[in-house]
XYZ file of C-alpha atoms in Angstrom:
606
model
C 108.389 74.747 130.208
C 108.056 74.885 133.810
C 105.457 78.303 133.131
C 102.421 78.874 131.253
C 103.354 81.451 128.738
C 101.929 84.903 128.982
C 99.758 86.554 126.512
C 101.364 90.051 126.464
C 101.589 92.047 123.120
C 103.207 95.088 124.318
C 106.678 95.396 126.152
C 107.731 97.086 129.378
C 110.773 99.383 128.705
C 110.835 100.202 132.494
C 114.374 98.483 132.614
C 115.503 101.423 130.585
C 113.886 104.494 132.318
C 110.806 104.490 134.799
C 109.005 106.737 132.448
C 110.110 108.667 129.023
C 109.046 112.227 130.298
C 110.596 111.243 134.112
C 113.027 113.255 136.253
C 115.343 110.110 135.649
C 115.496 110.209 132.294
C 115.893 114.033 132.258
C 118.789 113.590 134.255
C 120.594 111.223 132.622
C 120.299 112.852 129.540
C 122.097 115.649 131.259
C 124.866 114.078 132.705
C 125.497 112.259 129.540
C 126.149 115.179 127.443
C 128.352 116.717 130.306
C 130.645 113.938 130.835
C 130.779 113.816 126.875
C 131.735 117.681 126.646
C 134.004 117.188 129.943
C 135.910 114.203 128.688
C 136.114 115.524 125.178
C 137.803 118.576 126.008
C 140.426 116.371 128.403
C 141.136 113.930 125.807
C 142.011 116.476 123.064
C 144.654 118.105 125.195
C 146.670 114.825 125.900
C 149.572 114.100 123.549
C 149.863 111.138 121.651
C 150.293 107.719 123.415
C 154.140 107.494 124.545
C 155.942 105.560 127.283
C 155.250 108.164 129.824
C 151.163 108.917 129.355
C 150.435 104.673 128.972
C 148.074 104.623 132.106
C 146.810 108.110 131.389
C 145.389 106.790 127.927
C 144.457 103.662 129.193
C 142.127 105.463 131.563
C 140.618 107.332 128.608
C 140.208 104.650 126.923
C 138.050 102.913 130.327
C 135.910 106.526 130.096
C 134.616 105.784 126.368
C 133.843 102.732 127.177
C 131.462 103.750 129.935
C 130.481 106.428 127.618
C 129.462 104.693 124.706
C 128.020 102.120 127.368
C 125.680 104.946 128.367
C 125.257 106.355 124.506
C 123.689 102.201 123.532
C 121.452 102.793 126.509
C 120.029 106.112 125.491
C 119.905 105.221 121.739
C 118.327 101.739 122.564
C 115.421 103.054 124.884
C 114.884 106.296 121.680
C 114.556 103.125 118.958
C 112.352 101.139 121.054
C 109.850 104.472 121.741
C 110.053 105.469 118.345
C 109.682 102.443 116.794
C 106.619 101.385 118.450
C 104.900 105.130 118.272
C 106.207 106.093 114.886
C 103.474 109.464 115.047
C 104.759 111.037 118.392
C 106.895 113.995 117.462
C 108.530 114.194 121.129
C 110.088 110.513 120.193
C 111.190 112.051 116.887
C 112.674 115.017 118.461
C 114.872 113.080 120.970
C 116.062 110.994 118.646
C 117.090 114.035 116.668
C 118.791 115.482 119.533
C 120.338 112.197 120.370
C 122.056 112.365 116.394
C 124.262 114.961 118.910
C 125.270 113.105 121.150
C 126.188 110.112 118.954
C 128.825 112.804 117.514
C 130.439 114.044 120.128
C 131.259 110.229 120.962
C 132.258 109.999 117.369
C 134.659 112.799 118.135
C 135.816 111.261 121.509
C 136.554 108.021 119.284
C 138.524 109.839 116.765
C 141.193 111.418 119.580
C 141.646 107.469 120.688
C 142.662 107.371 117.114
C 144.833 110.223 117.083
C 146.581 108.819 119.866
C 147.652 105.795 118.250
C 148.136 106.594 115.164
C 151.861 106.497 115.347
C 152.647 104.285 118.606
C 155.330 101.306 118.152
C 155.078 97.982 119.503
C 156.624 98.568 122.317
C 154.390 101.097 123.940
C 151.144 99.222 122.578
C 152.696 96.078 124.251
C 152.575 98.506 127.389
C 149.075 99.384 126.632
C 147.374 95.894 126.270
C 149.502 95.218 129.994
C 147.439 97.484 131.579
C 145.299 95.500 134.100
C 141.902 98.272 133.084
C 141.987 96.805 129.595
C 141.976 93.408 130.387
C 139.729 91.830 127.398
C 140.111 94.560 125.132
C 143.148 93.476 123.092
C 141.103 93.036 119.865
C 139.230 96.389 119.910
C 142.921 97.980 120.442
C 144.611 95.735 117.942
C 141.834 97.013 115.362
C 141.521 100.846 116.708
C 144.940 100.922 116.339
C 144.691 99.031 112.604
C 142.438 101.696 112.044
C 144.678 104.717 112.986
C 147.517 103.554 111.061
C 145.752 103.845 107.939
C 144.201 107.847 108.721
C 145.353 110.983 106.995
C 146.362 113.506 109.474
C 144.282 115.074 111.707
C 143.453 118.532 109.757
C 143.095 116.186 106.362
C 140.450 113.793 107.955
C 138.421 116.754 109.801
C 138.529 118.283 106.012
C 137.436 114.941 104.724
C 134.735 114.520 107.531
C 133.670 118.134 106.512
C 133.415 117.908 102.590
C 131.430 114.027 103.139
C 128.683 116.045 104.321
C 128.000 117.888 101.407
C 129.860 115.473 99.072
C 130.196 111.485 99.582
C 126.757 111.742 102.292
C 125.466 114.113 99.779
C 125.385 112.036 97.026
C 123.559 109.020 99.361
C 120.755 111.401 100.315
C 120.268 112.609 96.949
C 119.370 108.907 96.149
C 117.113 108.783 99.063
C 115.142 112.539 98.230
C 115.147 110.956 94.531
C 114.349 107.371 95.325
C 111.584 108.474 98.047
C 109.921 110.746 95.442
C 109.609 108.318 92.372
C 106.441 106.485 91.911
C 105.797 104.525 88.709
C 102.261 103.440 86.331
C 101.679 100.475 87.670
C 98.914 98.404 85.146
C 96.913 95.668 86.398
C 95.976 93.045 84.715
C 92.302 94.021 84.434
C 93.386 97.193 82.503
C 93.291 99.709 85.345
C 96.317 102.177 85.493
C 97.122 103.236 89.106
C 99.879 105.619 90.053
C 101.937 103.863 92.461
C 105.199 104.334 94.388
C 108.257 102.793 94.147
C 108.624 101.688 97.639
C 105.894 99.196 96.667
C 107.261 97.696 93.752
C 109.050 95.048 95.962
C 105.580 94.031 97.407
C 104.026 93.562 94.309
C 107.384 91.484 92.778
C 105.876 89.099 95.396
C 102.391 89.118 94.372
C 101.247 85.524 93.246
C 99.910 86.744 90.053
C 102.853 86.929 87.676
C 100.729 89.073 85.458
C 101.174 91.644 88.224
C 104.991 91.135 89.410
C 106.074 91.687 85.674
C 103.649 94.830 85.418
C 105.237 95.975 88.563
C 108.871 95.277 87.162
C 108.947 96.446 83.750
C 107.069 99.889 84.764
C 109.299 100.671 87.436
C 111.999 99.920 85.141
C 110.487 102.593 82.812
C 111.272 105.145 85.852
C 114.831 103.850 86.558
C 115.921 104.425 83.047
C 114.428 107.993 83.072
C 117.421 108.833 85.402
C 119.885 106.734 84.970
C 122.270 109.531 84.052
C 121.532 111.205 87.804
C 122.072 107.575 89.445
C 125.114 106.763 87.538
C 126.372 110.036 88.526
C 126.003 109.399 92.083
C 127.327 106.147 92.034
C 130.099 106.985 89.988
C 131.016 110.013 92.762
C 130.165 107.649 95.379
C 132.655 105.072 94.501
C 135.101 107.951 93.068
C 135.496 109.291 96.474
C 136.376 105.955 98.153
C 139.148 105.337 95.839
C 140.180 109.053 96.314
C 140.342 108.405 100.314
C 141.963 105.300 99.932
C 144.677 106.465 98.050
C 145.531 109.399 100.239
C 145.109 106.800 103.364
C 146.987 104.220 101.955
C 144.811 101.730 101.816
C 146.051 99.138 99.334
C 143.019 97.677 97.863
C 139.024 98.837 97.451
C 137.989 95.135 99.376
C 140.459 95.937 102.392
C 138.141 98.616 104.115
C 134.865 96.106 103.511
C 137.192 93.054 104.801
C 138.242 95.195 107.904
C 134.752 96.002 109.130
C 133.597 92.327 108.692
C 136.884 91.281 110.776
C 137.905 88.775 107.630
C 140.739 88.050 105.626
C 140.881 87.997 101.351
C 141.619 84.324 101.985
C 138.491 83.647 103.648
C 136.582 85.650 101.317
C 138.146 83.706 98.470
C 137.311 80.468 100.280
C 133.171 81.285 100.382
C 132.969 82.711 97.033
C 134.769 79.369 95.325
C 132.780 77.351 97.680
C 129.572 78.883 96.270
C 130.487 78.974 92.297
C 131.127 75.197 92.681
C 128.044 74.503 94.016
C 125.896 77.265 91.972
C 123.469 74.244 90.970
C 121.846 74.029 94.341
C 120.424 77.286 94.321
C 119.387 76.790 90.995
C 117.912 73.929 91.221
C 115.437 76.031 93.641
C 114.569 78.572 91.174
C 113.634 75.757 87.826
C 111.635 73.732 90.510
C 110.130 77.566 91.060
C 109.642 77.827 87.220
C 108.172 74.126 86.348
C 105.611 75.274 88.748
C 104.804 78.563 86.867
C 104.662 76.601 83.690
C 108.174 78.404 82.884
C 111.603 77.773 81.381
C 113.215 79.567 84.204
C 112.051 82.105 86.809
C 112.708 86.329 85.626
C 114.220 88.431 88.138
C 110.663 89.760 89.423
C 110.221 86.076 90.079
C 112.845 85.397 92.621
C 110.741 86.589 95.671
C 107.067 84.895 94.214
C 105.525 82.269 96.627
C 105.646 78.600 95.060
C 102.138 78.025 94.429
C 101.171 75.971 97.543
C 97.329 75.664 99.788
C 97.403 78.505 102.073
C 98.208 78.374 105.601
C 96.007 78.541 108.254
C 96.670 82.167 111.077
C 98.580 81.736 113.522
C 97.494 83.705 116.927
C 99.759 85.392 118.889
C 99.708 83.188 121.855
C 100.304 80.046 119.467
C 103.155 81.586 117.785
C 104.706 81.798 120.853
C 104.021 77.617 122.205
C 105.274 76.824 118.639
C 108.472 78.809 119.391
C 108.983 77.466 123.118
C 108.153 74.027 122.200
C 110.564 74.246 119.389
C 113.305 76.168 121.534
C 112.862 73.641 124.543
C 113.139 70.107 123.031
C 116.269 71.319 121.399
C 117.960 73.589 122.884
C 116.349 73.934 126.429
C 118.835 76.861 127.504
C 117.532 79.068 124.828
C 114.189 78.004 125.402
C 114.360 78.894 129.625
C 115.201 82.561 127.727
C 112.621 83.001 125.407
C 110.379 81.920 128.463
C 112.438 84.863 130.333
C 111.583 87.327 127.477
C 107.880 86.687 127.700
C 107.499 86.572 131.385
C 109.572 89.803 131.555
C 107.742 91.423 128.982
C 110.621 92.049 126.607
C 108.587 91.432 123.077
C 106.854 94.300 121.743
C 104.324 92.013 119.070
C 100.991 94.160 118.739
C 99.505 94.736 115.647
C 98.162 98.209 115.563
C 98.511 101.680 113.718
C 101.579 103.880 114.165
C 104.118 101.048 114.614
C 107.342 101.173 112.412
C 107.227 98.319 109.614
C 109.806 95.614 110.165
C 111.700 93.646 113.146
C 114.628 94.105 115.199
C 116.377 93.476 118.435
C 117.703 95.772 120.400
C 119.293 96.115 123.908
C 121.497 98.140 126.379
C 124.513 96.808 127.929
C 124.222 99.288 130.798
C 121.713 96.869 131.889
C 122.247 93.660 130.017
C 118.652 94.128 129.064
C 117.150 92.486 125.679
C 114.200 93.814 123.881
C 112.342 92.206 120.470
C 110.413 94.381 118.024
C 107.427 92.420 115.695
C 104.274 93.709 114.419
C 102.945 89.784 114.786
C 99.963 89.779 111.521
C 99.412 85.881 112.657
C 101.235 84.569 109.793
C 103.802 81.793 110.011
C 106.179 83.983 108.333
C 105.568 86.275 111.334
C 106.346 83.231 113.707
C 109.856 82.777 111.871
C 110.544 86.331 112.579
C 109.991 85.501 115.818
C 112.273 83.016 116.509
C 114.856 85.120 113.948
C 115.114 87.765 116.377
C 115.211 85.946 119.853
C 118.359 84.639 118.098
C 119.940 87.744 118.038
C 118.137 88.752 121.369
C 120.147 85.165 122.986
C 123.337 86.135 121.206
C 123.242 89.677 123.456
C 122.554 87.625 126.239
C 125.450 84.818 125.986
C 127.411 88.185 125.854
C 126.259 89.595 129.071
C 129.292 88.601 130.612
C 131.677 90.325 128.262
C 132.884 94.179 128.858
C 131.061 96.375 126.319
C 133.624 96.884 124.306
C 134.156 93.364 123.443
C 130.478 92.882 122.591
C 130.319 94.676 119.326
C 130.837 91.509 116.443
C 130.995 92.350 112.784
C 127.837 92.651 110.338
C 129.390 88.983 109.260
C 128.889 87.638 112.435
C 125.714 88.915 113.122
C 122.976 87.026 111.781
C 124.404 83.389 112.977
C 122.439 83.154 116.205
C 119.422 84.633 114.593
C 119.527 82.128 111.446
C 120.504 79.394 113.875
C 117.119 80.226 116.035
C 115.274 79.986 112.672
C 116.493 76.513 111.795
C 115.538 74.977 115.302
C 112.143 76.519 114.897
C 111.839 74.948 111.449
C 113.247 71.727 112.506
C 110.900 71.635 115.175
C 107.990 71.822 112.988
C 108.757 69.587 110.596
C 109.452 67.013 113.124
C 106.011 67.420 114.621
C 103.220 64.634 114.042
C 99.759 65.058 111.961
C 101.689 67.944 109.448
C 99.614 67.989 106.365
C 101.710 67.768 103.739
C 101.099 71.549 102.318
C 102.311 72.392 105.272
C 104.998 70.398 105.159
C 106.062 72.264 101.682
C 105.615 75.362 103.400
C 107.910 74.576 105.753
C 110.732 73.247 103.703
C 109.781 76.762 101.336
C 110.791 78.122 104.462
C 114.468 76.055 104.571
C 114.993 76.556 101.020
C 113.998 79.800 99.407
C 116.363 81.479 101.325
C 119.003 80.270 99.459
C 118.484 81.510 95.695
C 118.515 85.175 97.206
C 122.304 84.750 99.498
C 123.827 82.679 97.205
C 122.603 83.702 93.902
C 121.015 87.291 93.881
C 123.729 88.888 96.592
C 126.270 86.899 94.988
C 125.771 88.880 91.657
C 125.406 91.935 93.621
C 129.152 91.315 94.699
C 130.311 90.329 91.251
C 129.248 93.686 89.770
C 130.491 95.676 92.427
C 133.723 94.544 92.614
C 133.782 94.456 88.651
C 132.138 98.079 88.504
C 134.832 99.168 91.401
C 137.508 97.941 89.464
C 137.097 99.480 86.683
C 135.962 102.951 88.700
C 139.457 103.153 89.963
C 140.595 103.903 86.344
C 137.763 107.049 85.666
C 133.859 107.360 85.928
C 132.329 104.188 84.208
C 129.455 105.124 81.759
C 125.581 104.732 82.353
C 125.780 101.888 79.244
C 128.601 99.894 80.978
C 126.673 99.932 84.478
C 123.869 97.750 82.791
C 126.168 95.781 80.821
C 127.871 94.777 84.092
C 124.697 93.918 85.761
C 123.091 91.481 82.899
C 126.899 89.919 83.269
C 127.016 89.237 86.793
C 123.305 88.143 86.862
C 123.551 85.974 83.520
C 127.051 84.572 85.358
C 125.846 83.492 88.649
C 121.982 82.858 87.867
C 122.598 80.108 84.327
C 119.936 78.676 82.868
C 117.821 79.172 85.819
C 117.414 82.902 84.576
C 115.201 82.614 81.508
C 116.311 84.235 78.792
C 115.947 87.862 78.647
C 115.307 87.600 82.653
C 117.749 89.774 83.718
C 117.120 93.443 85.431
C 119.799 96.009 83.624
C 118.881 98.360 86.066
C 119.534 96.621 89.482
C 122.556 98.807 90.016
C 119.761 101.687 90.385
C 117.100 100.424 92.050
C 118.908 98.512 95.092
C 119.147 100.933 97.977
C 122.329 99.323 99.147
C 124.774 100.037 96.218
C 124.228 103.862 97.487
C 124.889 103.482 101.337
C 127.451 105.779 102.464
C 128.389 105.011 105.557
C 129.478 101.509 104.335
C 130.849 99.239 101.230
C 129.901 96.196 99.596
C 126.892 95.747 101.601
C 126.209 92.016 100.393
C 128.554 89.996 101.288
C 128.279 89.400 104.892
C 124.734 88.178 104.334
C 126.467 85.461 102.316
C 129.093 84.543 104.989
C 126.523 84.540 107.876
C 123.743 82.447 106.551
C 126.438 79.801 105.314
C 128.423 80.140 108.718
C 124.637 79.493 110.546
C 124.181 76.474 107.904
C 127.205 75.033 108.281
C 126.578 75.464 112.470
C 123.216 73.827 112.437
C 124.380 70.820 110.383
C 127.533 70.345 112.961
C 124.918 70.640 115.902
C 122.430 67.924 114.103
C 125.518 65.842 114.026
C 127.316 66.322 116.914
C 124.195 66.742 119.301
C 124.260 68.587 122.932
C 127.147 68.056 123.043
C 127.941 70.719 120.323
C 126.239 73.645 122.316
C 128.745 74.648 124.683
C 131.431 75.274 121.991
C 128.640 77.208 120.282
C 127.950 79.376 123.087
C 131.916 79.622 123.596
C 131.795 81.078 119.533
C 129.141 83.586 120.550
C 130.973 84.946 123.016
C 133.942 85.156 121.311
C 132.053 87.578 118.244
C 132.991 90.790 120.029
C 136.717 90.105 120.562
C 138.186 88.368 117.495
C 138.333 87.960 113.994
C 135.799 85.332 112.481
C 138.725 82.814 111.563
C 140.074 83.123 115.452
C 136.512 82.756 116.893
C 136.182 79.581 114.605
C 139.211 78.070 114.905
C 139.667 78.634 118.699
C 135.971 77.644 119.716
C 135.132 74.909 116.706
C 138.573 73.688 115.365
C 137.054 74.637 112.082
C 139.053 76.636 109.170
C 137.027 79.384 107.263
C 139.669 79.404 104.736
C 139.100 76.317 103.499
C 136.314 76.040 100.518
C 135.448 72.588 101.970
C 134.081 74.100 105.613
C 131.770 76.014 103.220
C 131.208 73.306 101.035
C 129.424 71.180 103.779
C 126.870 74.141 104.571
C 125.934 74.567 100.514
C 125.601 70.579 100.993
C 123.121 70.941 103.966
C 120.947 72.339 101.312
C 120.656 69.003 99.471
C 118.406 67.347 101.903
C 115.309 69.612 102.331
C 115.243 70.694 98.700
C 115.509 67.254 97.351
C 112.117 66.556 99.421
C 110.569 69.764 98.330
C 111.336 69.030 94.513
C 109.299 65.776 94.958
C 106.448 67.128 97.389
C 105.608 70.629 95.766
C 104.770 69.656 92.223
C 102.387 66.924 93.708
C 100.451 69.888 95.491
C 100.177 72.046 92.969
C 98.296 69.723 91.031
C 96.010 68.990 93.943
């Protein structure tokens, strides 16, 4: 690096507004919601696209762009405040207020797809010819995707109406419920403690197995005590879908799900066979787990337990972030000239202090083309992977600087491959550094590896019971008794003899938040499909060298304006649809886990 790196903890948001409670801000906030009203009220008087109005829509089409533009900017600057000042009720009450905005531009979206909801191919031809929506024929080709397969206007208003106290309604009833429950949570010296639920994950990961199992088979206790209410709510949850997709046409309950990841059934097919061929990889992962708990096989509570290695030294602040650059710059020096630009610039927000919102993210405006990275950096080496997760994401944004705004916006699937890629250089890096002990060493390849157990085997069985349960939804509400018998299925199915007998959690169709979500379906599989599609990347770069970077920065930039087969094929010559492109990324796993099988057991000995 041609800069000493900085030692700041705390970001500088100035590139959004000069100050939160500033005249600028004000003002913007202002105009925003005027243009929104003003354009809103335009748009809903035009008729629907036709020969004659072409270059009228296209130039409403140009407005919400710049509007949403401006809507990201807003909503970006409100996460970042709140987010780092979780206590300030001013940040809470603009992002409230914001909640209003973001549905008028909801509204503004939903006349663009009332006006092509019954276009021909001519007149779209004439549309994607206009010279102001050069770049934009993907987002048209899918709004207008999208509008063919909408009830009429009066039906979906209805339908937008009666989610709010009926499909939404049944999601925030899990959340009030959920948020409320708290379970007896018995410790292995004998103490009872009352404890809520939103720990029980924590304490799955406790080292003591005496204490994960506690933590599981109490909180089960609570689960079953309303199982009838749950059931319910999934049952009307799913009920509704199928009830919409009827009356929309939508031929299958996958098609909606496929749609938002931009993926086809074949594709889908492709991962899935790739994965149940290869099922003993992961496995393998989870009996080395259990030899070194003195077990047959790991129980669910086990899947998230540390392997019992020596304990790793803290990692500053200021260290993380060498590790990181030195990692970043021997391999990939353009992304490691931006992480340099991120902590010059102040764009990392890492400080451990009260107040802070738990978790990570990246965020960033493309009003500005502005990046920002939240951490609450604890000095852990975990934290330092988090690190290096999200400047992935953060150098994804920035590859697509040079994109309009509405060709920016890739699917869920393609989100996390710059961020896992960023992870595996980091990892890389370390292991190929001199004078590693081997515990750390383990660590490390921990790192690679226990990743894998939880896409390919634990979200894999979340996708085999939902698509089971979904199927057989479509033919009447499917009983409480059924829901766990589908579960302990899908889990014995996809988990084998690496699940000990009797391992399996009936009630995982309760207590997993993202079988509820509303607002979207089959929230699993596109953390499958992006940490293969990152796996399978990463082993093509190791082969292929520098050489392989400019077609991967060609991919990124092709995530906001095409379908993941189009972006693959056209930038990497390689064909999702084929089981054997996945194949080759389950096979990546081979290496790393083959050297942890050999070096773990030796340490935990030691």
């Amino acid at each position: 690096m041609t800069k000493p790196l900085g030692v700041a903890r705390t970001w500088d948001l100035g590139g959004y507004f000069p100050r939160f409670d500033g005249p600028e801000f004000a003002t913007f906030k202002a105009n925003l919601r005027s243009d929104l009203a003003r354009r809103l009220k335009h748009t809903s008087l035009m008729t629907a696209l036709n020969a004659a109005n072409v270059s009228g829509w296209a130039a409403e089409i140009v407005a919400y762009e710049q509007l949403s533009t401006r809507c990201g900017h807003l909503g970006s600057y409100l996460g970042c405040l709140a987010a780092a000042d979780a206590t300030s009720e001013a940040y809470k009450a603009e992002e409230a207020a914001f909640a209003a905005v973001s549905a008028e531009l909801d509204k503004l979206r939903g006349e663009l797809l009332r006006a092509m909801q019954t276009v021909d191919d001519p007149v779209f031809a004439l549309l994607l010819a206009e010279p102001s929506l050069a770049g934009l024929g993907h987002f048209l080709g899918r709004l207008r995707h999208e509008a063919g397969l909408r009830m009429s206007t009066a039906e979906e208003t209805l339908a937008a109406d009666l989610n709010v106290d009926g499909l939404h309604a049944w999601g925030r009833l899990y959340d009030t419920l959920t948020g409320k429950m708290s379970f007896d949570m018995v410790w292995p010296d004998g103490r009872r403690e009352t404890t809520p639920m939103s720990l029980r994950r924590a304490l799955m990961t406790n080292p003591d197995r005496r204490v994960r199992r506690a933590a599981f088979e109490q909180g089960n206790i609570v689960w079953a005590a309303h199982e009838d209410t749950l059931a319910a709510a999934l049952n009307a949850i799913a009920g509704t879908r199928h009830t919409l997709n009827r009356r929309r046409g939508v031929p299958h309950f996958l098609d909606v799900s496929r749609f938002d990841a931009a993926l086809s059934a074949r594709t889908l097919d492709a991962l899935f066979a790739a994965i149940h061929t290869h099922l003993e990889l992961p496995r393998r992962a989870l009996r080395l787990m259990g030899r070194l708990q003195g077990t047959q096989g790991i129980a669910w509570y086990d899947q998230e337990a540390p392997l019992q290695l020596p304990p790793q030294p803290p990692v500053p602040w200021e260290q993380a972030c060498g590790l990181v650059a030195k990692a970043f710059s021997e391999t990939y020096p353009a992304l490691g000239d931006y992480f340099e630009d991120l902590i010059v610039r102040r764009w990392i927000e890492s400080e451990k202090r009260p107040g802070k919102r738990p978790g990570a993210f990246c965020t960033g405006s493309d009003l500005t083309r502005e990046q920002r990275v939240y951490l609450t950096h604890a000095d852990t080496m975990h934290d330092v992977i988090t690190l290096a997760h999200e400047v992935g994401h953060a150098f994804h944004s920035h590859v697509l600087r040079s994109e309009r705004p509405l060709a920016t916006g890739y699917p869920m699937t393609l989100a996390e491959t710059a961020s896992n890629f960023g992870e595996m250089i980091l990892i890389h890096g370390l292991l190929g550094e001199p004078g590693l002990t081997p515990g750390q060493r383990a660590f490390l390849l921990d790192c690679e590896v226990n990743r894998a157990p939880i896409y390919l085997l634990n979200i894999t069985a979340r996708y085999e019971f939902e698509r089971a349960f979904y199927e057989e939804r479509a033919a009447g509400e499917v009983p409480v008794s059924r829901l766990r018998t589908l579960m302990v299925e899908a889990q014995r199915r996809i988990f084998g003899d690496a699940l000990e007998p009797g391992g399996e959690d009936p009630y995982f169709w309760a207590s997993k938040l993202h079988f509820f979500i509303t607002g979207i379906s089959f929230y699993n599989y596109p953390y499958v499909f992006g940490y293969l599609l990152s796996a399978a990347l990463f082993a093509q770069f190791r082969e292929e060298g520098p050489d392989f970077l400019p077609r991967y920065e060609a991919f990124l930039r092709r995530t906001g304006s095409a379908t993941c087969e189009d972006a693959v094929r056209e930038t990497l010559g390689r064909d999702l649809g084929d089981p054997a492109f996945w194949a080759e990324a389950l096979l990546a796993l081979e290496r790393p886990l083959r050297e942890l099988e050999a070096l773990a057991p030796t340490l935990a000995k030691a």
